[in-house]
Every structure is written in C-alpha cells, then in structure tokens.
Amino acid sequence: MKNKGLIASVAVILLFLGATFVYQLGMRSGTNQASETSEPVEKAEKTVGILQFVSHEALDAITEGIKEGLKESGYTEGDNLTIEFQNGQADQSKLATMSQQLLNKDADVLVGVATPAAQALANVTQDVPIVLGAVTDPVGANLVADMDQPGGNITGVSDKAPVAAQIKLAKDLLPEAKTVGILYSSTEDNSKYQVAEAEAAAEENGLTSKSYAVPSSNEIAQMVQVMAREVDFIYIPLDNTIANAMQTVVQEANKSKTPIITSVDTMVEQGGLATVGQDQFTIGVETGKMVAAILDGTAEPATTPIYTFSDGETIINETQAQLLGITIPENLKDEAKLITTTPESEASDE
Ligand code: TRP
C-alpha cells in the first residue's frame, strides 16, 4: 500500500513537471512568434528631434512621412519614441535657437526638413547624427563632402528633381513657347543648383531662359507680374519661399494666363499646370527609415550614401489646362496622372 502511494505521488509529480515543461515550451515558441510580429515594442526608447524650415504642403507631408517611416521600422511615437518637433517659420534666428534647443533635449538623431533647417542643425553639432529630409543638393549646401561617402555626422534623403523631364514636359504641353522664366528665392542654396540645371535643360530644348530671384516673399506678386510680360511660361524649382506663396503666384499668373511648370506634385495641386515630381510623403517615409537604421545602430551617417530618387510621376492639372486654353496631347493623357482643382483666380474674381 505504502509503495503504491509513493509510486502514485511520484507519478503525479512527474506528470506535473512534464506538463509544466510542455507548457513552458509552448510559451517560449509563443513569445518567439510574438517577437517576430510585434518587434517594434521591444526596441529601446529613443528621442528624435525634427526641425522643419517652414510650413508648406510639401514639407508638412514630408514630416508626416518621416513619422510613418519610423513607425514602419519599429519606432512609434508615444510608445518607444519621443519626437521633439520645431517649425522655424522661415526665420533664420528662430532656426538657430530651435536647433540649440533640440540639441539640448539629448536627441539620439536630429532631422532637418528642407535645406535651411538642415544647415541650422549642422551649425550646432558635429557629433549627434543628422538626417537630411528632402535636401535638394547636400554637397552644394555644404552639408556633406560626398553623396556616396558623406564623411561626417550627416546623411539623408535628397529630393533632387528630374529637371530635364520637367522642361521636356513643358515643351510637350506648350509647343509654341520660346522663353521660360525661372522664379526662385535668392536666399535658398537648394534653388541655386536647380536653377542652373533648368537653364541647361531649357537650352537643350531650344528655349531661352531668364531667371528671376526674389529676396523675400514680399516681392513675389510683383515679380510674377513682370514675368508675365516677359516670358511664355514660369518654371519653379524646389524652393520653399515660393512653395509657401504658391497661391499668390497662381493668382498673379492666371491673370495673364501664364502657365506654371513646377517641381513637385503639391504645387500642381495648388494651381500649377504640370510637373514630373516625386511624392512628398514617400520622400518622408524614406527619411524616417534612414533615421530608424541609425537609431538601431545598423547605419552610420559617415558611410551611409545619400538616398536619391531616379524618376517621378507626370502630373497635369486639367482645370488649369482648360483655363489656359491648353490641349493636353493624347499620349500625355495616357501616361500622366490628371487632377482637377478649383481655379484660384476665378474664385476670387467673382
Ligand atoms: N528640397 C527643398 C530643400 O532642399 C525642400 C523641399 C522639399 C521643397 N519638397 C519641396 C521645396 C517642395 C519646395 C517645394 O530645401
């Protein structure tokens, strides 16, 4: 009897241990699976400081994209990520102060959205990694030594536009045009480079080009009036000052029915005629992913090449085409994304 009792107890204990073992095995494989699908939760807490140069549609979309790219890579705001965000409102002294403030927050990575913001951040640190969000010409803006081997604490994403394709599109839409006027701000390093590229592309397409630099947004309306008398169409590079005043540009240009070829989808949505451009949100997503790789420790700015896009999407504003009396060629109609908008000048004239 005693023996039977002992055997029974041992059996019970063995059964219990066995069950626990099997249960734990199950748990372990369970957590394994969980860690594969919800890996984000396990990443360490990080802080990212974002400095955006100014608010305009494109830069706002890029900042949203950055958050999305971080999220896709496992860093979610409010969960394992703190984002310190500042908007410089196109003011150089604000940009300088805000850069210092972001640095003082001990950010793990700093992100400069648009060239002037990135330059302000670069002025305050040579140690903390800086990621460029949509900086057209990182070398020309003195931010990196080389596109493939940045060399210092800075890398990022360039939104260098397909300028030749944009001028070619202008030629296809406006076969009669002979003169292009390039409108940009003299204070932005990002624009200088693209203006030179546009001048070369114009020449290749048999167009005469003239450039019109505004010292600030105050001169834009008057400058567009002058251009309307002197050129057949207006070309706008990736210029923040002009992007911020796009409504004024469209209003003035529409008065004289002067077409506007832009460098970006958002400017076509605001009343430009057409562009071959990159999706601004996607530029942000790529930037966010690069920030995440640096946070992970799998990438270092010095050896991470600047990311560039090789092409863009053709976008044509049908409402503007109609207003300007332009017939969109059939082949372009097939390949382009056609959009419609509320005509700005008509709305305000009536
Ligand atoms: N590339 C610009 C810069 O370097 C920033 C920018 C991104 C931009 N998207 C834009 C400017 C759209 C005007 C319009 O500063």
Tab-separated table of C-alpha atoms and ligand atoms in Angstrom:
chain	number	residue	atom	x	y	z
A	1	MET	CA	0.000	0.000	0.000
A	2	LYS	CA	2.743	2.376	1.071
A	3	ASN	CA	4.663	1.630	-2.105
A	4	LYS	CA	1.607	2.154	-4.253
A	5	GLY	CA	1.036	5.511	-2.581
A	6	LEU	CA	4.628	6.526	-3.184
A	7	ILE	CA	4.520	5.464	-6.827
A	8	ALA	CA	1.279	7.378	-7.271
A	9	SER	CA	2.763	10.563	-5.753
A	10	VAL	CA	5.913	10.279	-7.873
A	11	ALA	CA	3.748	9.755	-10.939
A	12	VAL	CA	1.699	12.841	-10.081
A	13	ILE	CA	4.855	14.917	-9.575
A	14	LEU	CA	6.376	13.650	-12.831
A	15	LEU	CA	3.156	14.374	-14.688
A	16	PHE	CA	3.095	17.880	-13.219
A	17	LEU	CA	6.740	18.562	-14.153
A	18	GLY	CA	6.144	17.195	-17.641
A	19	ALA	CA	3.084	19.359	-18.102
A	20	THR	CA	4.939	22.455	-16.876
A	21	PHE	CA	7.793	21.684	-19.269
A	22	VAL	CA	5.471	21.291	-22.238
A	23	TYR	CA	3.591	24.421	-21.192
A	24	GLN	CA	6.809	26.436	-20.970
A	25	LEU	CA	7.952	25.185	-24.363
A	26	GLY	CA	4.658	26.348	-25.782
A	27	MET	CA	5.030	29.722	-24.099
A	28	ARG	CA	8.516	30.117	-25.453
A	29	SER	CA	7.569	29.446	-29.043
A	30	GLY	CA	4.590	31.730	-28.426
A	31	THR	CA	6.836	34.607	-27.405
A	32	ASN	CA	9.106	33.859	-30.314
A	33	GLN	CA	6.258	34.278	-32.715
A	34	ALA	CA	5.088	37.377	-30.923
A	35	SER	CA	8.530	38.940	-31.076
A	36	GLU	CA	8.653	38.422	-34.824
A	37	THR	CA	5.393	40.203	-35.489
A	38	SER	CA	5.491	42.891	-32.832
A	39	GLU	CA	9.225	43.551	-32.794
A	40	PRO	CA	8.662	47.350	-32.542
A	41	VAL	CA	7.579	47.121	-28.924
A	42	GLU	CA	10.923	45.637	-27.952
A	43	LYS	CA	13.114	48.466	-29.292
A	44	ALA	CA	14.668	50.785	-26.753
A	45	GLU	CA	13.258	54.233	-26.024
A	46	LYS	CA	14.634	56.892	-28.369
A	47	THR	CA	14.268	60.614	-28.943
A	48	VAL	CA	14.258	62.215	-32.390
A	49	GLY	CA	14.387	65.981	-32.891
A	50	ILE	CA	12.760	67.264	-36.096
A	51	LEU	CA	13.352	70.815	-37.334
A	52	GLN	CA	11.103	71.813	-40.243
A	53	PHE	CA	12.072	75.003	-42.096
A	54	VAL	CA	8.568	76.356	-42.694
A	55	SER	CA	5.009	75.132	-43.171
A	56	HIS	CA	4.007	74.438	-46.733
A	57	GLU	CA	2.132	71.463	-48.097
A	58	ALA	CA	5.200	69.577	-49.288
A	59	LEU	CA	7.204	69.915	-46.067
A	60	ASP	CA	4.158	69.062	-43.944
A	61	ALA	CA	3.713	65.874	-45.986
A	62	ILE	CA	7.411	65.019	-45.598
A	63	THR	CA	7.240	65.355	-41.802
A	64	GLU	CA	4.190	63.073	-41.719
A	65	GLY	CA	6.078	60.609	-43.918
A	66	ILE	CA	9.050	60.630	-41.536
A	67	LYS	CA	6.798	59.541	-38.663
A	68	GLU	CA	5.329	56.795	-40.859
A	69	GLY	CA	8.799	55.562	-41.893
A	70	LEU	CA	9.859	55.417	-38.244
A	71	LYS	CA	6.688	53.531	-37.349
A	72	GLU	CA	7.199	51.010	-40.159
A	73	SER	CA	10.689	50.436	-38.768
A	74	GLY	CA	9.503	49.837	-35.230
A	75	TYR	CA	9.579	53.290	-33.629
A	76	THR	CA	6.152	54.567	-32.653
A	77	GLU	CA	5.586	57.967	-31.122
A	78	GLY	CA	4.251	57.746	-27.580
A	79	ASP	CA	5.321	54.125	-27.340
A	80	ASN	CA	9.091	53.792	-27.640
A	81	LEU	CA	9.721	57.114	-29.396
A	82	THR	CA	9.624	60.744	-28.339
A	83	ILE	CA	9.535	63.271	-31.170
A	84	GLU	CA	10.592	66.816	-30.387
A	85	PHE	CA	9.222	68.931	-33.258
A	86	GLN	CA	10.025	72.558	-34.091
A	87	ASN	CA	8.901	74.716	-37.023
A	88	GLY	CA	11.318	77.518	-37.882
A	89	GLN	CA	8.698	79.624	-39.724
A	90	ALA	CA	11.311	80.580	-42.323
A	91	ASP	CA	13.134	82.676	-39.742
A	92	GLN	CA	16.928	82.258	-39.548
A	93	SER	CA	17.246	83.311	-35.913
A	94	LYS	CA	14.393	81.010	-34.861
A	95	LEU	CA	16.105	78.157	-36.726
A	96	ALA	CA	19.338	78.785	-34.799
A	97	THR	CA	17.640	78.905	-31.394
A	98	MET	CA	15.478	75.871	-32.112
A	99	SER	CA	18.490	73.852	-33.278
A	100	GLN	CA	20.199	74.523	-29.978
A	101	GLN	CA	17.020	73.627	-28.073
A	102	LEU	CA	16.682	70.310	-29.914
A	103	LEU	CA	20.315	69.515	-29.193
A	104	ASN	CA	19.751	70.268	-25.503
A	105	LYS	CA	16.912	67.707	-25.449
A	106	ASP	CA	19.551	64.995	-25.960
A	107	ALA	CA	18.011	63.750	-29.179
A	108	ASP	CA	19.517	60.498	-30.489
A	109	VAL	CA	19.075	61.711	-34.067
A	110	LEU	CA	18.238	65.158	-35.448
A	111	VAL	CA	16.278	65.593	-38.683
A	112	GLY	CA	16.375	68.736	-40.818
A	113	VAL	CA	13.393	69.109	-43.155
A	114	ALA	CA	14.472	71.361	-46.066
A	115	THR	CA	17.923	72.850	-46.618
A	116	PRO	CA	17.862	75.926	-44.323
A	117	ALA	CA	16.711	73.767	-41.375
A	118	ALA	CA	19.412	71.174	-42.022
A	119	GLN	CA	22.048	73.912	-42.236
A	120	ALA	CA	20.909	75.367	-38.902
A	121	LEU	CA	21.215	71.923	-37.253
A	122	ALA	CA	24.631	71.349	-38.813
A	123	ASN	CA	25.799	74.599	-37.197
A	124	VAL	CA	25.132	73.335	-33.674
A	125	THR	CA	26.644	69.840	-33.705
A	126	GLN	CA	29.284	67.739	-35.353
A	127	ASP	CA	28.595	64.704	-33.178
A	128	VAL	CA	24.877	63.970	-32.998
A	129	PRO	CA	23.719	62.234	-36.210
A	130	ILE	CA	21.721	64.500	-38.530
A	131	VAL	CA	19.416	63.094	-41.220
A	132	LEU	CA	18.506	65.339	-44.147
A	133	GLY	CA	14.818	65.329	-45.030
A	134	ALA	CA	14.456	66.356	-48.669
A	135	VAL	CA	17.593	68.443	-49.116
A	136	THR	CA	17.998	69.034	-52.862
A	137	ASP	CA	21.751	69.452	-53.047
A	138	PRO	CA	23.537	68.283	-49.863
A	139	VAL	CA	27.022	68.894	-51.328
A	140	GLY	CA	26.254	72.363	-52.697
A	141	ALA	CA	24.637	73.311	-49.390
A	142	ASN	CA	27.922	72.376	-47.645
A	143	LEU	CA	26.289	69.662	-45.595
A	144	VAL	CA	28.194	66.588	-46.786
A	145	ALA	CA	31.526	66.040	-48.515
A	146	ASP	CA	30.301	63.430	-50.975
A	147	MET	CA	26.902	61.949	-51.925
A	148	ASP	CA	28.147	58.347	-51.512
A	149	GLN	CA	30.537	58.895	-48.614
A	150	PRO	CA	29.106	61.761	-46.544
A	151	GLY	CA	32.079	61.537	-44.163
A	152	GLY	CA	30.731	63.300	-41.061
A	153	ASN	CA	27.669	63.165	-38.815
A	154	ILE	CA	25.237	63.873	-41.675
A	155	THR	CA	23.427	61.707	-44.232
A	156	GLY	CA	19.851	61.615	-45.528
A	157	VAL	CA	17.486	61.879	-48.458
A	158	SER	CA	17.798	64.232	-51.423
A	159	ASP	CA	14.689	65.166	-53.415
A	160	LYS	CA	16.725	66.299	-56.420
A	161	ALA	CA	14.108	66.753	-59.135
A	162	PRO	CA	14.070	65.287	-62.657
A	163	VAL	CA	14.604	68.778	-64.116
A	164	ALA	CA	15.248	67.709	-67.724
A	165	ALA	CA	11.996	65.702	-67.752
A	166	GLN	CA	10.121	68.695	-66.345
A	167	ILE	CA	11.365	71.068	-69.047
A	168	LYS	CA	10.657	68.427	-71.690
A	169	LEU	CA	7.096	68.139	-70.362
A	170	ALA	CA	6.745	71.918	-70.638
A	171	LYS	CA	7.806	71.688	-74.282
A	172	ASP	CA	5.231	68.951	-74.963
A	173	LEU	CA	2.406	70.893	-73.325
A	174	LEU	CA	3.435	74.299	-74.680
A	175	PRO	CA	4.930	73.659	-78.130
A	176	GLU	CA	4.756	77.369	-79.043
A	177	ALA	CA	6.717	78.543	-76.000
A	178	LYS	CA	10.077	80.204	-76.616
A	179	THR	CA	11.006	81.741	-73.282
A	180	VAL	CA	10.947	80.279	-69.777
A	181	GLY	CA	11.208	82.404	-66.629
A	182	ILE	CA	12.632	80.701	-63.569
A	183	LEU	CA	11.199	82.013	-60.307
A	184	TYR	CA	13.126	81.366	-57.074
A	185	SER	CA	14.368	82.842	-53.833
A	186	SER	CA	17.913	84.190	-53.690
A	187	THR	CA	18.346	83.054	-50.073
A	188	GLU	CA	17.936	79.297	-50.662
A	189	ASP	CA	21.000	77.211	-51.558
A	190	ASN	CA	18.723	74.399	-52.715
A	191	SER	CA	17.307	76.538	-55.529
A	192	LYS	CA	20.580	77.855	-56.967
A	193	TYR	CA	21.621	74.391	-58.076
A	194	GLN	CA	18.309	73.563	-59.664
A	195	VAL	CA	18.145	76.905	-61.471
A	196	ALA	CA	21.457	76.118	-63.169
A	197	GLU	CA	20.112	72.701	-64.175
A	198	ALA	CA	16.912	74.214	-65.550
A	199	GLU	CA	18.865	76.761	-67.591
A	200	ALA	CA	20.859	73.949	-69.183
A	201	ALA	CA	17.721	71.885	-69.853
A	202	ALA	CA	15.996	74.904	-71.405
A	203	GLU	CA	18.891	75.404	-73.778
A	204	GLU	CA	18.813	71.744	-74.788
A	205	ASN	CA	15.137	72.128	-75.632
A	206	GLY	CA	15.706	75.253	-77.703
A	207	LEU	CA	14.235	77.615	-75.110
A	208	THR	CA	15.594	80.948	-73.946
A	209	SER	CA	15.716	81.109	-70.144
A	210	LYS	CA	15.662	84.065	-67.781
A	211	SER	CA	15.932	83.791	-64.016
A	212	TYR	CA	14.011	85.932	-61.559
A	213	ALA	CA	15.262	85.830	-57.969
A	214	VAL	CA	13.166	87.337	-55.180
A	215	PRO	CA	14.893	88.451	-51.970
A	216	SER	CA	11.816	87.524	-49.889
A	217	SER	CA	8.161	86.548	-50.254
A	218	ASN	CA	7.151	90.247	-50.271
A	219	GLU	CA	8.363	90.706	-53.850
A	220	ILE	CA	6.714	87.630	-55.354
A	221	ALA	CA	3.454	89.152	-56.630
A	222	GLN	CA	5.224	91.998	-58.391
A	223	MET	CA	7.884	89.689	-59.798
A	224	VAL	CA	5.252	87.403	-61.318
A	225	GLN	CA	3.627	90.427	-62.982
A	226	VAL	CA	6.965	91.317	-64.572
A	227	MET	CA	7.499	87.716	-65.673
A	228	ALA	CA	4.016	87.558	-67.184
A	229	ARG	CA	5.071	90.301	-69.605
A	230	GLU	CA	8.455	88.809	-70.452
A	231	VAL	CA	8.135	85.016	-70.627
A	232	ASP	CA	5.867	82.339	-72.118
A	233	PHE	CA	5.808	80.185	-69.013
A	234	ILE	CA	7.110	80.121	-65.446
A	235	TYR	CA	9.258	77.330	-64.014
A	236	ILE	CA	9.544	76.872	-60.243
A	237	PRO	CA	12.308	74.776	-58.618
A	238	LEU	CA	12.079	73.107	-55.169
A	239	ASP	CA	12.060	76.491	-53.465
A	240	ASN	CA	10.455	76.813	-50.037
A	241	THR	CA	9.766	80.541	-50.198
A	242	ILE	CA	7.896	80.174	-53.486
A	243	ALA	CA	6.123	76.992	-52.320
A	244	ASN	CA	4.906	78.891	-49.285
A	245	ALA	CA	3.462	81.654	-51.520
A	246	MET	CA	2.155	79.404	-54.283
A	247	GLN	CA	-1.374	80.819	-54.103
A	248	THR	CA	-0.089	84.324	-54.820
A	249	VAL	CA	1.976	83.037	-57.730
A	250	VAL	CA	-1.015	81.219	-59.228
A	251	GLN	CA	-3.348	84.182	-58.756
A	252	GLU	CA	-0.977	86.608	-60.489
A	253	ALA	CA	-0.036	84.199	-63.271
A	254	ASN	CA	-3.666	83.329	-64.012
A	255	LYS	CA	-4.492	86.995	-64.579
A	256	SER	CA	-2.300	86.923	-67.684
A	257	LYS	CA	-2.860	83.209	-68.413
A	258	THR	CA	0.811	82.394	-67.901
A	259	PRO	CA	1.343	78.639	-67.380
A	260	ILE	CA	3.396	77.409	-64.414
A	261	ILE	CA	5.538	74.274	-64.573
A	262	THR	CA	6.525	73.158	-61.090
A	263	SER	CA	8.938	70.688	-59.493
A	264	VAL	CA	6.538	68.982	-57.187
A	265	ASP	CA	3.055	67.422	-57.058
A	266	THR	CA	1.839	69.652	-54.226
A	267	MET	CA	2.438	72.783	-56.327
A	268	VAL	CA	0.338	71.326	-59.159
A	269	GLU	CA	-2.424	70.648	-56.653
A	270	GLN	CA	-2.194	74.333	-55.679
A	271	GLY	CA	-2.722	75.545	-59.244
A	272	GLY	CA	0.443	74.813	-61.184
A	273	LEU	CA	-0.073	73.352	-64.668
A	274	ALA	CA	2.143	70.268	-64.520
A	275	THR	CA	5.235	68.526	-63.204
A	276	VAL	CA	7.228	65.354	-63.213
A	277	GLY	CA	7.607	65.004	-59.488
A	278	GLN	CA	8.130	62.771	-56.504
A	279	ASP	CA	5.520	62.008	-53.918
A	280	GLN	CA	6.416	64.123	-50.893
A	281	PHE	CA	5.063	61.681	-48.309
A	282	THR	CA	7.230	58.909	-49.796
A	283	ILE	CA	10.311	61.125	-49.502
A	284	GLY	CA	9.450	61.437	-45.815
A	285	VAL	CA	8.980	57.684	-45.382
A	286	GLU	CA	12.464	57.020	-46.828
A	287	THR	CA	13.892	59.639	-44.467
A	288	GLY	CA	12.148	58.021	-41.483
A	289	LYS	CA	13.552	54.608	-42.378
A	290	MET	CA	17.051	56.046	-42.507
A	291	VAL	CA	16.579	57.647	-39.087
A	292	ALA	CA	15.452	54.248	-37.747
A	293	ALA	CA	18.536	52.488	-39.146
A	294	ILE	CA	20.748	54.986	-37.327
A	295	LEU	CA	18.739	54.564	-34.112
A	296	ASP	CA	19.139	50.777	-34.481
A	297	GLY	CA	22.878	51.217	-34.837
A	298	THR	CA	22.880	49.414	-38.193
A	299	ALA	CA	23.858	52.545	-40.151
A	300	GLU	CA	26.279	55.390	-39.563
A	301	PRO	CA	25.965	58.782	-41.241
A	302	ALA	CA	29.591	58.904	-42.400
A	303	THR	CA	29.255	55.750	-44.504
A	304	THR	CA	25.567	55.858	-45.494
A	305	PRO	CA	25.108	57.224	-49.039
A	306	ILE	CA	22.570	59.993	-49.613
A	307	TYR	CA	19.346	58.389	-50.884
A	308	THR	CA	18.073	59.808	-54.193
A	309	PHE	CA	15.064	59.070	-56.389
A	310	SER	CA	15.652	58.246	-60.029
A	311	ASP	CA	12.308	59.254	-61.521
A	312	GLY	CA	8.992	60.932	-60.891
A	313	GLU	CA	5.335	60.850	-61.849
A	314	THR	CA	3.879	63.103	-64.535
A	315	ILE	CA	1.024	65.121	-63.080
A	316	ILE	CA	-1.163	67.539	-65.064
A	317	ASN	CA	-3.801	69.891	-63.693
A	318	GLU	CA	-6.736	69.655	-66.127
A	319	THR	CA	-8.546	72.598	-64.606
A	320	GLN	CA	-5.544	74.828	-65.211
A	321	ALA	CA	-5.048	73.434	-68.720
A	322	GLN	CA	-8.618	74.392	-69.545
A	323	LEU	CA	-8.276	77.841	-68.003
A	324	LEU	CA	-5.110	78.452	-70.005
A	325	GLY	CA	-6.605	77.087	-73.226
A	326	ILE	CA	-4.123	74.236	-73.468
A	327	THR	CA	-4.982	70.953	-75.184
A	328	ILE	CA	-3.250	68.052	-73.450
A	329	PRO	CA	-1.723	65.746	-76.111
A	330	GLU	CA	-3.270	62.269	-76.144
A	331	ASN	CA	-0.035	60.423	-75.360
A	332	LEU	CA	0.439	62.580	-72.251
A	333	LYS	CA	-3.164	61.987	-71.222
A	334	ASP	CA	-2.431	58.260	-71.181
A	335	GLU	CA	0.750	58.339	-69.149
A	336	ALA	CA	0.043	61.226	-66.789
A	337	LYS	CA	-1.977	61.470	-63.615
A	338	LEU	CA	-4.657	64.074	-64.348
A	339	ILE	CA	-6.034	66.121	-61.489
A	340	THR	CA	-8.673	68.837	-61.184
A	341	THR	CA	-8.732	71.810	-58.813
A	342	THR	CA	-10.815	74.877	-58.012
A	343	PRO	CA	-9.446	77.686	-60.185
A	344	GLU	CA	-7.992	80.208	-57.743
A	345	SER	CA	-8.317	83.456	-59.711
A	346	GLU	CA	-11.828	82.755	-60.973
A	347	ALA	CA	-12.998	82.069	-57.455
A	348	SER	CA	-11.570	85.334	-56.103
A	349	ASP	CA	-12.529	87.465	-59.126
A	350	GLU	CA	-16.204	86.689	-58.901
B	1	TRP	N1	14.259	70.361	-51.423
B	1	TRP	C1	13.905	71.508	-50.642
B	1	TRP	C2	15.140	71.976	-49.890
B	1	TRP	O1	16.203	71.452	-50.036
B	1	TRP	C3	12.782	71.208	-49.691
B	1	TRP	C4	11.541	70.784	-50.384
B	1	TRP	C5	11.016	69.531	-50.380
B	1	TRP	C6	10.651	71.593	-51.136
B	1	TRP	N2	9.874	69.500	-51.097
B	1	TRP	C7	9.619	70.738	-51.573
B	1	TRP	C8	10.649	72.925	-51.519
B	1	TRP	C9	8.573	71.206	-52.372
B	1	TRP	C10	9.594	73.382	-52.311
B	1	TRP	C11	8.584	72.535	-52.732
B	1	TRP	O2	15.051	72.895	-49.121
